[in-house]
Amino acid sequence: YKMKVSVQDSRQVKKNETAPIAIVEFTLAIEAPPPPPPPPPPAPVNIPSEFKNAAEEPPPPPQATTQVCEFLDVTISDERMPYFTFSCRNGVMEGSEGRMRPDDLLNRAEAAKITLLIESSLEEAEEFFAPFKDQPESTPVSFGDVTVGDWYSPFVYALYQKGILAKKTYFRPSDTLTVAEALKLIVEAYSAQSSDVADELDALFAKKEEWYKPYQSMALYVQSGLALADPSRPIKRHEIAEILYKLWKTYPVRKFE
């Protein structure tokens, strides 16, 4: 800081004279005080060994939102509601525009999607279908009546590549499925998730009965109404949901919840 100080001579002066004033100018340097020392680091916390792993683990990721499954054509009081809720929650049968169409007949295109999603996953179907990604929509896929542009073509192609669908000229996607055909598809797809179901099927096939009998017997084991159904009649959507739900109740697997 720069300062001016006036100093008056204190010596005696004559009457009517003014004492001389000296003006002294000097610079005053004021230093700021040094900053305080940083605080000492915190003392390490002594965590017992049995809790160390838990303390080091990152927090769990947020849980995925559970899918809401509400239907306009299946009420809470309907005995079929648990079947459709289970199928919807696990992404196997989700319906369309809030409707499950429980009494509609199941066609082969819908059955292909359901079978693949029980046996495997949507991601695997897309992986199988990757070679067709940039192909024109009219490109045939394994069968003469299935093309790239059809919504069900990834499921049909994946099942074909896995050997679940036999090689034929036509797939007939709009044809309905019989009870026997549907039981075969659903039970065999589920056996890929459950070794217990696979073992049961092996034992049943050893009896060398008609081709559909082992699947009908599995329906009987899980107390499904399809056990007593005419195997040659068309199957309804609610019956597919029922057999899947009852297979899971009897032979639970981690894939479904």
PDB file of C-alpha atoms in Angstrom:
ATOM      1  CA  TYR A   1       0.000   0.000   0.000  1.00  0.00           C
ATOM      2  CA  LYS A   2       1.271   3.546  -0.729  1.00  0.00           C
ATOM      3  CA  MET A   3       0.802   6.178   2.009  1.00  0.00           C
ATOM      4  CA  LYS A   4       1.528   9.946   2.459  1.00  0.00           C
ATOM      5  CA  VAL A   5       2.272  11.316   5.947  1.00  0.00           C
ATOM      6  CA  SER A   6       2.507  15.016   6.831  1.00  0.00           C
ATOM      7  CA  VAL A   7       5.014  15.880   9.586  1.00  0.00           C
ATOM      8  CA  GLN A   8       5.020  19.359  11.135  1.00  0.00           C
ATOM      9  CA  ASP A   9       8.253  20.685  12.587  1.00  0.00           C
ATOM     10  CA  SER A  10       7.774  20.941  16.334  1.00  0.00           C
ATOM     11  CA  ARG A  11      10.618  23.374  16.880  1.00  0.00           C
ATOM     12  CA  GLN A  12       9.681  26.845  18.147  1.00  0.00           C
ATOM     13  CA  VAL A  13       9.039  29.372  15.418  1.00  0.00           C
ATOM     14  CA  LYS A  14       8.682  33.119  15.426  1.00  0.00           C
ATOM     15  CA  LYS A  15       5.361  34.788  15.945  1.00  0.00           C
ATOM     16  CA  ASN A  16       3.206  34.933  12.845  1.00  0.00           C
ATOM     17  CA  GLU A  17       5.295  32.254  11.123  1.00  0.00           C
ATOM     18  CA  THR A  18       4.083  28.823  10.136  1.00  0.00           C
ATOM     19  CA  ALA A  19       6.082  25.803  11.031  1.00  0.00           C
ATOM     20  CA  PRO A  20       7.309  23.963   7.959  1.00  0.00           C
ATOM     21  CA  ILE A  21       5.553  20.754   7.060  1.00  0.00           C
ATOM     22  CA  ALA A  22       7.416  17.838   5.599  1.00  0.00           C
ATOM     23  CA  ILE A  23       5.543  15.366   3.473  1.00  0.00           C
ATOM     24  CA  VAL A  24       6.933  11.901   3.570  1.00  0.00           C
ATOM     25  CA  GLU A  25       5.783   9.323   1.070  1.00  0.00           C
ATOM     26  CA  PHE A  26       6.521   5.633   1.583  1.00  0.00           C
ATOM     27  CA  THR A  27       5.220   2.244   0.511  1.00  0.00           C
ATOM     28  CA  LEU A  28       3.923  -0.191   3.105  1.00  0.00           C
ATOM     29  CA  ALA A  29       3.982  -3.849   2.053  1.00  0.00           C
ATOM     30  CA  ILE A  30       1.504  -6.067   3.896  1.00  0.00           C
ATOM     31  CA  GLU A  31       1.853  -9.782   3.327  1.00  0.00           C
ATOM     32  CA  ALA A  32      -1.200 -12.029   3.451  1.00  0.00           C
ATOM     33  CA  PRO A  33      -1.047 -14.711   6.095  1.00  0.00           C
ATOM     34  CA  PRO A  34      -0.041 -18.164   4.823  1.00  0.00           C
ATOM     35  CA  PRO A  35      -2.921 -20.590   4.039  1.00  0.00           C
ATOM     36  CA  PRO A  36      -3.781 -23.114   6.709  1.00  0.00           C
ATOM     37  CA  PRO A  37      -2.285 -26.578   6.291  1.00  0.00           C
ATOM     38  CA  PRO A  38      -4.547 -29.189   4.623  1.00  0.00           C
ATOM     39  CA  PRO A  39      -6.486 -31.431   6.989  1.00  0.00           C
ATOM     40  CA  PRO A  40      -4.952 -34.826   7.653  1.00  0.00           C
ATOM     41  CA  PRO A  41      -6.355 -37.743   5.626  1.00  0.00           C
ATOM     42  CA  PRO A  42      -9.122 -39.698   7.351  1.00  0.00           C
ATOM     43  CA  ALA A  43      -8.009 -42.697   9.288  1.00  0.00           C
ATOM     44  CA  PRO A  44      -8.707 -46.000   7.508  1.00  0.00           C
ATOM     45  CA  VAL A  45     -11.827 -47.816   8.649  1.00  0.00           C
ATOM     46  CA  ASN A  46     -11.070 -51.237   9.973  1.00  0.00           C
ATOM     47  CA  ILE A  47     -13.701 -53.461   8.280  1.00  0.00           C
ATOM     48  CA  PRO A  48     -13.968 -56.993   9.661  1.00  0.00           C
ATOM     49  CA  SER A  49     -12.939 -59.564   7.069  1.00  0.00           C
ATOM     50  CA  GLU A  50     -16.365 -61.161   6.949  1.00  0.00           C
ATOM     51  CA  PHE A  51     -17.848 -57.860   5.728  1.00  0.00           C
ATOM     52  CA  LYS A  52     -15.125 -56.805   3.284  1.00  0.00           C
ATOM     53  CA  ASN A  53     -16.581 -58.454   0.182  1.00  0.00           C
ATOM     54  CA  ALA A  54     -20.013 -56.985   0.866  1.00  0.00           C
ATOM     55  CA  ALA A  55     -18.523 -53.514   1.313  1.00  0.00           C
ATOM     56  CA  GLU A  56     -16.588 -53.720  -1.959  1.00  0.00           C
ATOM     57  CA  GLU A  57     -19.473 -54.959  -4.093  1.00  0.00           C
ATOM     58  CA  PRO A  58     -21.188 -52.313  -6.264  1.00  0.00           C
ATOM     59  CA  PRO A  59     -24.869 -51.635  -5.631  1.00  0.00           C
ATOM     60  CA  PRO A  60     -27.213 -53.965  -7.520  1.00  0.00           C
ATOM     61  CA  PRO A  61     -28.605 -52.660 -10.812  1.00  0.00           C
ATOM     62  CA  PRO A  62     -32.176 -51.342 -10.782  1.00  0.00           C
ATOM     63  CA  GLN A  63     -34.786 -54.014 -11.302  1.00  0.00           C
ATOM     64  CA  ALA A  64     -36.551 -54.101 -14.646  1.00  0.00           C
ATOM     65  CA  THR A  65     -40.138 -52.982 -14.600  1.00  0.00           C
ATOM     66  CA  THR A  66     -42.482 -55.934 -14.539  1.00  0.00           C
ATOM     67  CA  GLN A  67     -44.664 -56.066 -17.629  1.00  0.00           C
ATOM     68  CA  VAL A  68     -48.273 -55.146 -16.954  1.00  0.00           C
ATOM     69  CA  CYS A  69     -50.584 -57.823 -18.346  1.00  0.00           C
ATOM     70  CA  GLU A  70     -54.184 -56.685 -18.490  1.00  0.00           C
ATOM     71  CA  PHE A  71     -56.658 -57.939 -21.055  1.00  0.00           C
ATOM     72  CA  LEU A  72     -59.945 -56.640 -22.394  1.00  0.00           C
ATOM     73  CA  ASP A  73     -61.317 -60.105 -23.120  1.00  0.00           C
ATOM     74  CA  VAL A  74     -60.085 -62.081 -20.077  1.00  0.00           C
ATOM     75  CA  THR A  75     -61.334 -60.934 -16.686  1.00  0.00           C
ATOM     76  CA  ILE A  76     -59.818 -61.526 -13.248  1.00  0.00           C
ATOM     77  CA  SER A  77     -62.635 -63.943 -12.392  1.00  0.00           C
ATOM     78  CA  ASP A  78     -61.951 -66.016 -15.513  1.00  0.00           C
ATOM     79  CA  GLU A  79     -60.262 -69.323 -14.614  1.00  0.00           C
ATOM     80  CA  ARG A  80     -57.999 -68.855 -17.637  1.00  0.00           C
ATOM     81  CA  MET A  81     -56.591 -65.565 -16.336  1.00  0.00           C
ATOM     82  CA  PRO A  82     -53.551 -67.172 -14.572  1.00  0.00           C
ATOM     83  CA  TYR A  83     -52.604 -68.978 -17.791  1.00  0.00           C
ATOM     84  CA  PHE A  84     -52.617 -65.827 -19.886  1.00  0.00           C
ATOM     85  CA  THR A  85     -50.952 -63.734 -17.197  1.00  0.00           C
ATOM     86  CA  PHE A  86     -48.117 -66.265 -17.024  1.00  0.00           C
ATOM     87  CA  SER A  87     -47.709 -66.402 -20.806  1.00  0.00           C
ATOM     88  CA  CYS A  88     -47.844 -62.617 -21.121  1.00  0.00           C
ATOM     89  CA  ARG A  89     -45.441 -61.951 -18.238  1.00  0.00           C
ATOM     90  CA  ASN A  90     -42.880 -64.255 -19.821  1.00  0.00           C
ATOM     91  CA  GLY A  91     -43.304 -62.787 -23.305  1.00  0.00           C
ATOM     92  CA  VAL A  92     -44.604 -66.013 -24.888  1.00  0.00           C
ATOM     93  CA  MET A  93     -48.172 -64.853 -25.651  1.00  0.00           C
ATOM     94  CA  GLU A  94     -48.757 -61.128 -25.255  1.00  0.00           C
ATOM     95  CA  GLY A  95     -51.913 -60.655 -27.261  1.00  0.00           C
ATOM     96  CA  SER A  96     -52.718 -57.758 -29.555  1.00  0.00           C
ATOM     97  CA  GLU A  97     -54.336 -54.420 -28.681  1.00  0.00           C
ATOM     98  CA  GLY A  98     -55.119 -55.691 -25.193  1.00  0.00           C
ATOM     99  CA  ARG A  99     -56.892 -58.820 -26.387  1.00  0.00           C
ATOM    100  CA  MET A 100     -55.775 -62.433 -25.986  1.00  0.00           C
ATOM    101  CA  ARG A 101     -58.573 -63.930 -28.120  1.00  0.00           C
ATOM    102  CA  PRO A 102     -58.779 -66.979 -25.834  1.00  0.00           C
ATOM    103  CA  ASP A 103     -61.267 -68.951 -27.920  1.00  0.00           C
ATOM    104  CA  ASP A 104     -59.610 -68.326 -31.281  1.00  0.00           C
ATOM    105  CA  LEU A 105     -57.955 -71.269 -32.989  1.00  0.00           C
ATOM    106  CA  LEU A 106     -54.162 -71.259 -33.048  1.00  0.00           C
ATOM    107  CA  ASN A 107     -52.530 -71.177 -36.473  1.00  0.00           C
ATOM    108  CA  ARG A 108     -49.130 -72.517 -37.464  1.00  0.00           C
ATOM    109  CA  ALA A 109     -47.478 -69.083 -37.691  1.00  0.00           C
ATOM    110  CA  GLU A 110     -48.481 -68.242 -34.108  1.00  0.00           C
ATOM    111  CA  ALA A 111     -47.395 -71.703 -32.961  1.00  0.00           C
ATOM    112  CA  ALA A 112     -43.938 -71.163 -34.482  1.00  0.00           C
ATOM    113  CA  LYS A 113     -43.402 -68.003 -32.456  1.00  0.00           C
ATOM    114  CA  ILE A 114     -44.675 -69.560 -29.205  1.00  0.00           C
ATOM    115  CA  THR A 115     -42.557 -72.695 -29.673  1.00  0.00           C
ATOM    116  CA  LEU A 116     -39.365 -70.734 -30.357  1.00  0.00           C
ATOM    117  CA  LEU A 117     -39.885 -68.430 -27.363  1.00  0.00           C
ATOM    118  CA  ILE A 118     -40.377 -71.431 -25.050  1.00  0.00           C
ATOM    119  CA  GLU A 119     -37.428 -73.384 -26.421  1.00  0.00           C
ATOM    120  CA  SER A 120     -35.061 -70.447 -26.900  1.00  0.00           C
ATOM    121  CA  SER A 121     -35.353 -66.657 -27.140  1.00  0.00           C
ATOM    122  CA  LEU A 122     -36.177 -63.780 -29.458  1.00  0.00           C
ATOM    123  CA  GLU A 123     -32.479 -62.834 -29.546  1.00  0.00           C
ATOM    124  CA  GLU A 124     -31.519 -66.251 -30.891  1.00  0.00           C
ATOM    125  CA  ALA A 125     -34.235 -66.072 -33.558  1.00  0.00           C
ATOM    126  CA  GLU A 126     -32.871 -62.708 -34.690  1.00  0.00           C
ATOM    127  CA  GLU A 127     -29.346 -64.107 -34.729  1.00  0.00           C
ATOM    128  CA  PHE A 128     -30.413 -67.003 -36.955  1.00  0.00           C
ATOM    129  CA  PHE A 129     -32.266 -64.601 -39.224  1.00  0.00           C
ATOM    130  CA  ALA A 130     -29.344 -62.154 -39.609  1.00  0.00           C
ATOM    131  CA  PRO A 131     -28.390 -63.348 -43.161  1.00  0.00           C
ATOM    132  CA  PHE A 132     -31.821 -62.203 -44.396  1.00  0.00           C
ATOM    133  CA  LYS A 133     -31.621 -58.741 -42.834  1.00  0.00           C
ATOM    134  CA  ASP A 134     -30.917 -56.840 -46.074  1.00  0.00           C
ATOM    135  CA  GLN A 135     -32.809 -59.143 -48.411  1.00  0.00           C
ATOM    136  CA  PRO A 136     -35.970 -58.013 -50.279  1.00  0.00           C
ATOM    137  CA  GLU A 137     -39.220 -58.774 -48.480  1.00  0.00           C
ATOM    138  CA  SER A 138     -40.232 -61.211 -51.200  1.00  0.00           C
ATOM    139  CA  THR A 139     -37.195 -63.453 -50.604  1.00  0.00           C
ATOM    140  CA  PRO A 140     -38.300 -67.028 -49.705  1.00  0.00           C
ATOM    141  CA  VAL A 141     -37.309 -68.345 -46.263  1.00  0.00           C
ATOM    142  CA  SER A 142     -36.953 -72.165 -46.081  1.00  0.00           C
ATOM    143  CA  PHE A 143     -40.500 -72.735 -47.414  1.00  0.00           C
ATOM    144  CA  GLY A 144     -42.330 -71.703 -50.580  1.00  0.00           C
ATOM    145  CA  ASP A 145     -44.977 -69.758 -48.632  1.00  0.00           C
ATOM    146  CA  VAL A 146     -42.740 -67.938 -46.121  1.00  0.00           C
ATOM    147  CA  THR A 147     -40.913 -64.743 -47.120  1.00  0.00           C
ATOM    148  CA  VAL A 148     -38.634 -62.233 -45.397  1.00  0.00           C
ATOM    149  CA  GLY A 149     -41.492 -59.740 -45.092  1.00  0.00           C
ATOM    150  CA  ASP A 150     -43.687 -62.098 -43.034  1.00  0.00           C
ATOM    151  CA  TRP A 151     -43.682 -61.265 -39.304  1.00  0.00           C
ATOM    152  CA  TYR A 152     -43.279 -64.929 -38.364  1.00  0.00           C
ATOM    153  CA  SER A 153     -40.388 -65.710 -40.741  1.00  0.00           C
ATOM    154  CA  PRO A 154     -37.591 -65.332 -38.110  1.00  0.00           C
ATOM    155  CA  PHE A 155     -39.304 -67.892 -35.869  1.00  0.00           C
ATOM    156  CA  VAL A 156     -39.983 -70.322 -38.698  1.00  0.00           C
ATOM    157  CA  TYR A 157     -36.404 -70.061 -39.942  1.00  0.00           C
ATOM    158  CA  ALA A 158     -34.896 -70.586 -36.467  1.00  0.00           C
ATOM    159  CA  LEU A 159     -37.056 -73.664 -35.853  1.00  0.00           C
ATOM    160  CA  TYR A 160     -36.121 -74.972 -39.290  1.00  0.00           C
ATOM    161  CA  GLN A 161     -32.404 -74.510 -38.625  1.00  0.00           C
ATOM    162  CA  LYS A 162     -32.752 -76.253 -35.262  1.00  0.00           C
ATOM    163  CA  GLY A 163     -34.428 -79.238 -36.900  1.00  0.00           C
ATOM    164  CA  ILE A 164     -37.727 -78.693 -35.069  1.00  0.00           C
ATOM    165  CA  LEU A 165     -39.551 -78.045 -38.352  1.00  0.00           C
ATOM    166  CA  ALA A 166     -39.082 -80.705 -41.015  1.00  0.00           C
ATOM    167  CA  LYS A 167     -38.071 -79.810 -44.556  1.00  0.00           C
ATOM    168  CA  LYS A 168     -41.174 -79.526 -46.720  1.00  0.00           C
ATOM    169  CA  THR A 169     -42.247 -77.503 -49.716  1.00  0.00           C
ATOM    170  CA  TYR A 170     -44.806 -75.407 -47.844  1.00  0.00           C
ATOM    171  CA  PHE A 171     -45.208 -74.312 -44.207  1.00  0.00           C
ATOM    172  CA  ARG A 172     -48.925 -73.421 -44.403  1.00  0.00           C
ATOM    173  CA  PRO A 173     -48.749 -70.569 -41.850  1.00  0.00           C
ATOM    174  CA  SER A 174     -52.499 -69.870 -41.743  1.00  0.00           C
ATOM    175  CA  ASP A 175     -53.514 -73.496 -41.170  1.00  0.00           C
ATOM    176  CA  THR A 176     -54.781 -74.358 -37.716  1.00  0.00           C
ATOM    177  CA  LEU A 177     -52.882 -76.702 -35.414  1.00  0.00           C
ATOM    178  CA  THR A 178     -54.387 -79.899 -34.004  1.00  0.00           C
ATOM    179  CA  VAL A 179     -54.253 -80.768 -30.303  1.00  0.00           C
ATOM    180  CA  ALA A 180     -51.722 -83.536 -31.008  1.00  0.00           C
ATOM    181  CA  GLU A 181     -49.465 -81.248 -33.076  1.00  0.00           C
ATOM    182  CA  ALA A 182     -49.628 -78.477 -30.481  1.00  0.00           C
ATOM    183  CA  LEU A 183     -48.822 -80.839 -27.605  1.00  0.00           C
ATOM    184  CA  LYS A 184     -45.804 -82.144 -29.484  1.00  0.00           C
ATOM    185  CA  LEU A 185     -44.455 -78.660 -30.140  1.00  0.00           C
ATOM    186  CA  ILE A 186     -45.053 -77.271 -26.641  1.00  0.00           C
ATOM    187  CA  VAL A 187     -43.889 -80.299 -24.652  1.00  0.00           C
ATOM    188  CA  GLU A 188     -40.744 -80.794 -26.736  1.00  0.00           C
ATOM    189  CA  ALA A 189     -39.913 -77.092 -26.548  1.00  0.00           C
ATOM    190  CA  TYR A 190     -40.353 -77.167 -22.775  1.00  0.00           C
ATOM    191  CA  SER A 191     -38.155 -80.262 -22.483  1.00  0.00           C
ATOM    192  CA  ALA A 192     -35.270 -78.115 -23.762  1.00  0.00           C
ATOM    193  CA  GLN A 193     -35.607 -76.139 -20.523  1.00  0.00           C
ATOM    194  CA  SER A 194     -36.403 -79.036 -18.162  1.00  0.00           C
ATOM    195  CA  SER A 195     -34.311 -82.204 -17.981  1.00  0.00           C
ATOM    196  CA  ASP A 196     -37.096 -83.794 -15.905  1.00  0.00           C
ATOM    197  CA  VAL A 197     -39.576 -83.380 -18.768  1.00  0.00           C
ATOM    198  CA  ALA A 198     -36.984 -84.708 -21.211  1.00  0.00           C
ATOM    199  CA  ASP A 199     -36.457 -87.797 -19.030  1.00  0.00           C
ATOM    200  CA  GLU A 200     -40.204 -88.371 -18.761  1.00  0.00           C
ATOM    201  CA  LEU A 201     -40.542 -88.200 -22.548  1.00  0.00           C
ATOM    202  CA  ASP A 202     -37.725 -90.709 -23.043  1.00  0.00           C
ATOM    203  CA  ALA A 203     -39.465 -93.158 -20.723  1.00  0.00           C
ATOM    204  CA  LEU A 204     -42.797 -92.658 -22.474  1.00  0.00           C
ATOM    205  CA  PHE A 205     -41.319 -93.138 -25.951  1.00  0.00           C
ATOM    206  CA  ALA A 206     -39.851 -96.442 -24.786  1.00  0.00           C
ATOM    207  CA  LYS A 207     -43.415 -97.784 -24.650  1.00  0.00           C
ATOM    208  CA  LYS A 208     -43.608 -97.414 -28.457  1.00  0.00           C
ATOM    209  CA  GLU A 209     -47.169 -96.154 -28.593  1.00  0.00           C
ATOM    210  CA  GLU A 210     -48.717 -93.898 -31.224  1.00  0.00           C
ATOM    211  CA  TRP A 211     -46.560 -90.834 -31.930  1.00  0.00           C
ATOM    212  CA  TYR A 212     -48.743 -88.406 -29.974  1.00  0.00           C
ATOM    213  CA  LYS A 213     -49.332 -90.620 -26.912  1.00  0.00           C
ATOM    214  CA  PRO A 214     -46.210 -89.519 -24.966  1.00  0.00           C
ATOM    215  CA  TYR A 215     -47.266 -85.878 -25.245  1.00  0.00           C
ATOM    216  CA  GLN A 216     -50.806 -86.724 -24.220  1.00  0.00           C
ATOM    217  CA  SER A 217     -49.402 -88.578 -21.212  1.00  0.00           C
ATOM    218  CA  MET A 218     -47.365 -85.507 -20.242  1.00  0.00           C
ATOM    219  CA  ALA A 219     -50.578 -83.480 -20.368  1.00  0.00           C
ATOM    220  CA  LEU A 220     -52.101 -86.030 -17.991  1.00  0.00           C
ATOM    221  CA  TYR A 221     -49.111 -85.799 -15.622  1.00  0.00           C
ATOM    222  CA  VAL A 222     -49.535 -82.026 -15.273  1.00  0.00           C
ATOM    223  CA  GLN A 223     -53.348 -82.282 -15.021  1.00  0.00           C
ATOM    224  CA  SER A 224     -54.053 -80.433 -18.256  1.00  0.00           C
ATOM    225  CA  GLY A 225     -57.462 -80.681 -19.875  1.00  0.00           C
ATOM    226  CA  LEU A 226     -55.724 -81.534 -23.139  1.00  0.00           C
ATOM    227  CA  ALA A 227     -55.001 -85.026 -21.807  1.00  0.00           C
ATOM    228  CA  LEU A 228     -58.591 -86.004 -22.603  1.00  0.00           C
ATOM    229  CA  ALA A 229     -59.068 -83.838 -25.681  1.00  0.00           C
ATOM    230  CA  ASP A 230     -59.586 -85.290 -29.140  1.00  0.00           C
ATOM    231  CA  PRO A 231     -56.027 -85.161 -30.581  1.00  0.00           C
ATOM    232  CA  SER A 232     -57.315 -84.470 -34.091  1.00  0.00           C
ATOM    233  CA  ARG A 233     -59.391 -81.381 -33.313  1.00  0.00           C
ATOM    234  CA  PRO A 234     -58.035 -77.811 -33.683  1.00  0.00           C
ATOM    235  CA  ILE A 235     -56.473 -76.303 -30.558  1.00  0.00           C
ATOM    236  CA  LYS A 236     -57.522 -72.969 -29.049  1.00  0.00           C
ATOM    237  CA  ARG A 237     -55.253 -70.222 -27.763  1.00  0.00           C
ATOM    238  CA  HIS A 238     -56.307 -70.603 -24.133  1.00  0.00           C
ATOM    239  CA  GLU A 239     -55.406 -74.313 -24.268  1.00  0.00           C
ATOM    240  CA  ILE A 240     -51.851 -73.474 -25.319  1.00  0.00           C
ATOM    241  CA  ALA A 241     -51.579 -71.036 -22.402  1.00  0.00           C
ATOM    242  CA  GLU A 242     -52.976 -73.686 -20.041  1.00  0.00           C
ATOM    243  CA  ILE A 243     -50.563 -76.499 -20.968  1.00  0.00           C
ATOM    244  CA  LEU A 244     -47.554 -74.170 -20.709  1.00  0.00           C
ATOM    245  CA  TYR A 245     -48.664 -72.862 -17.309  1.00  0.00           C
ATOM    246  CA  LYS A 246     -49.273 -76.363 -15.930  1.00  0.00           C
ATOM    247  CA  LEU A 247     -45.966 -77.678 -17.251  1.00  0.00           C
ATOM    248  CA  TRP A 248     -44.249 -74.873 -15.365  1.00  0.00           C
ATOM    249  CA  LYS A 249     -46.248 -75.478 -12.170  1.00  0.00           C
ATOM    250  CA  THR A 250     -45.235 -79.162 -12.190  1.00  0.00           C
ATOM    251  CA  TYR A 251     -41.720 -78.761 -13.609  1.00  0.00           C
ATOM    252  CA  PRO A 252     -40.581 -75.213 -12.767  1.00  0.00           C
ATOM    253  CA  VAL A 253     -37.613 -73.842 -14.680  1.00  0.00           C
ATOM    254  CA  ARG A 254     -35.533 -70.670 -14.212  1.00  0.00           C
ATOM    255  CA  LYS A 255     -36.442 -69.305 -17.640  1.00  0.00           C
ATOM    256  CA  PHE A 256     -40.003 -68.545 -16.532  1.00  0.00           C
ATOM    257  CA  GLU A 257     -41.420 -66.772 -13.523  1.00  0.00           C
TER     258      GLU A 257
END
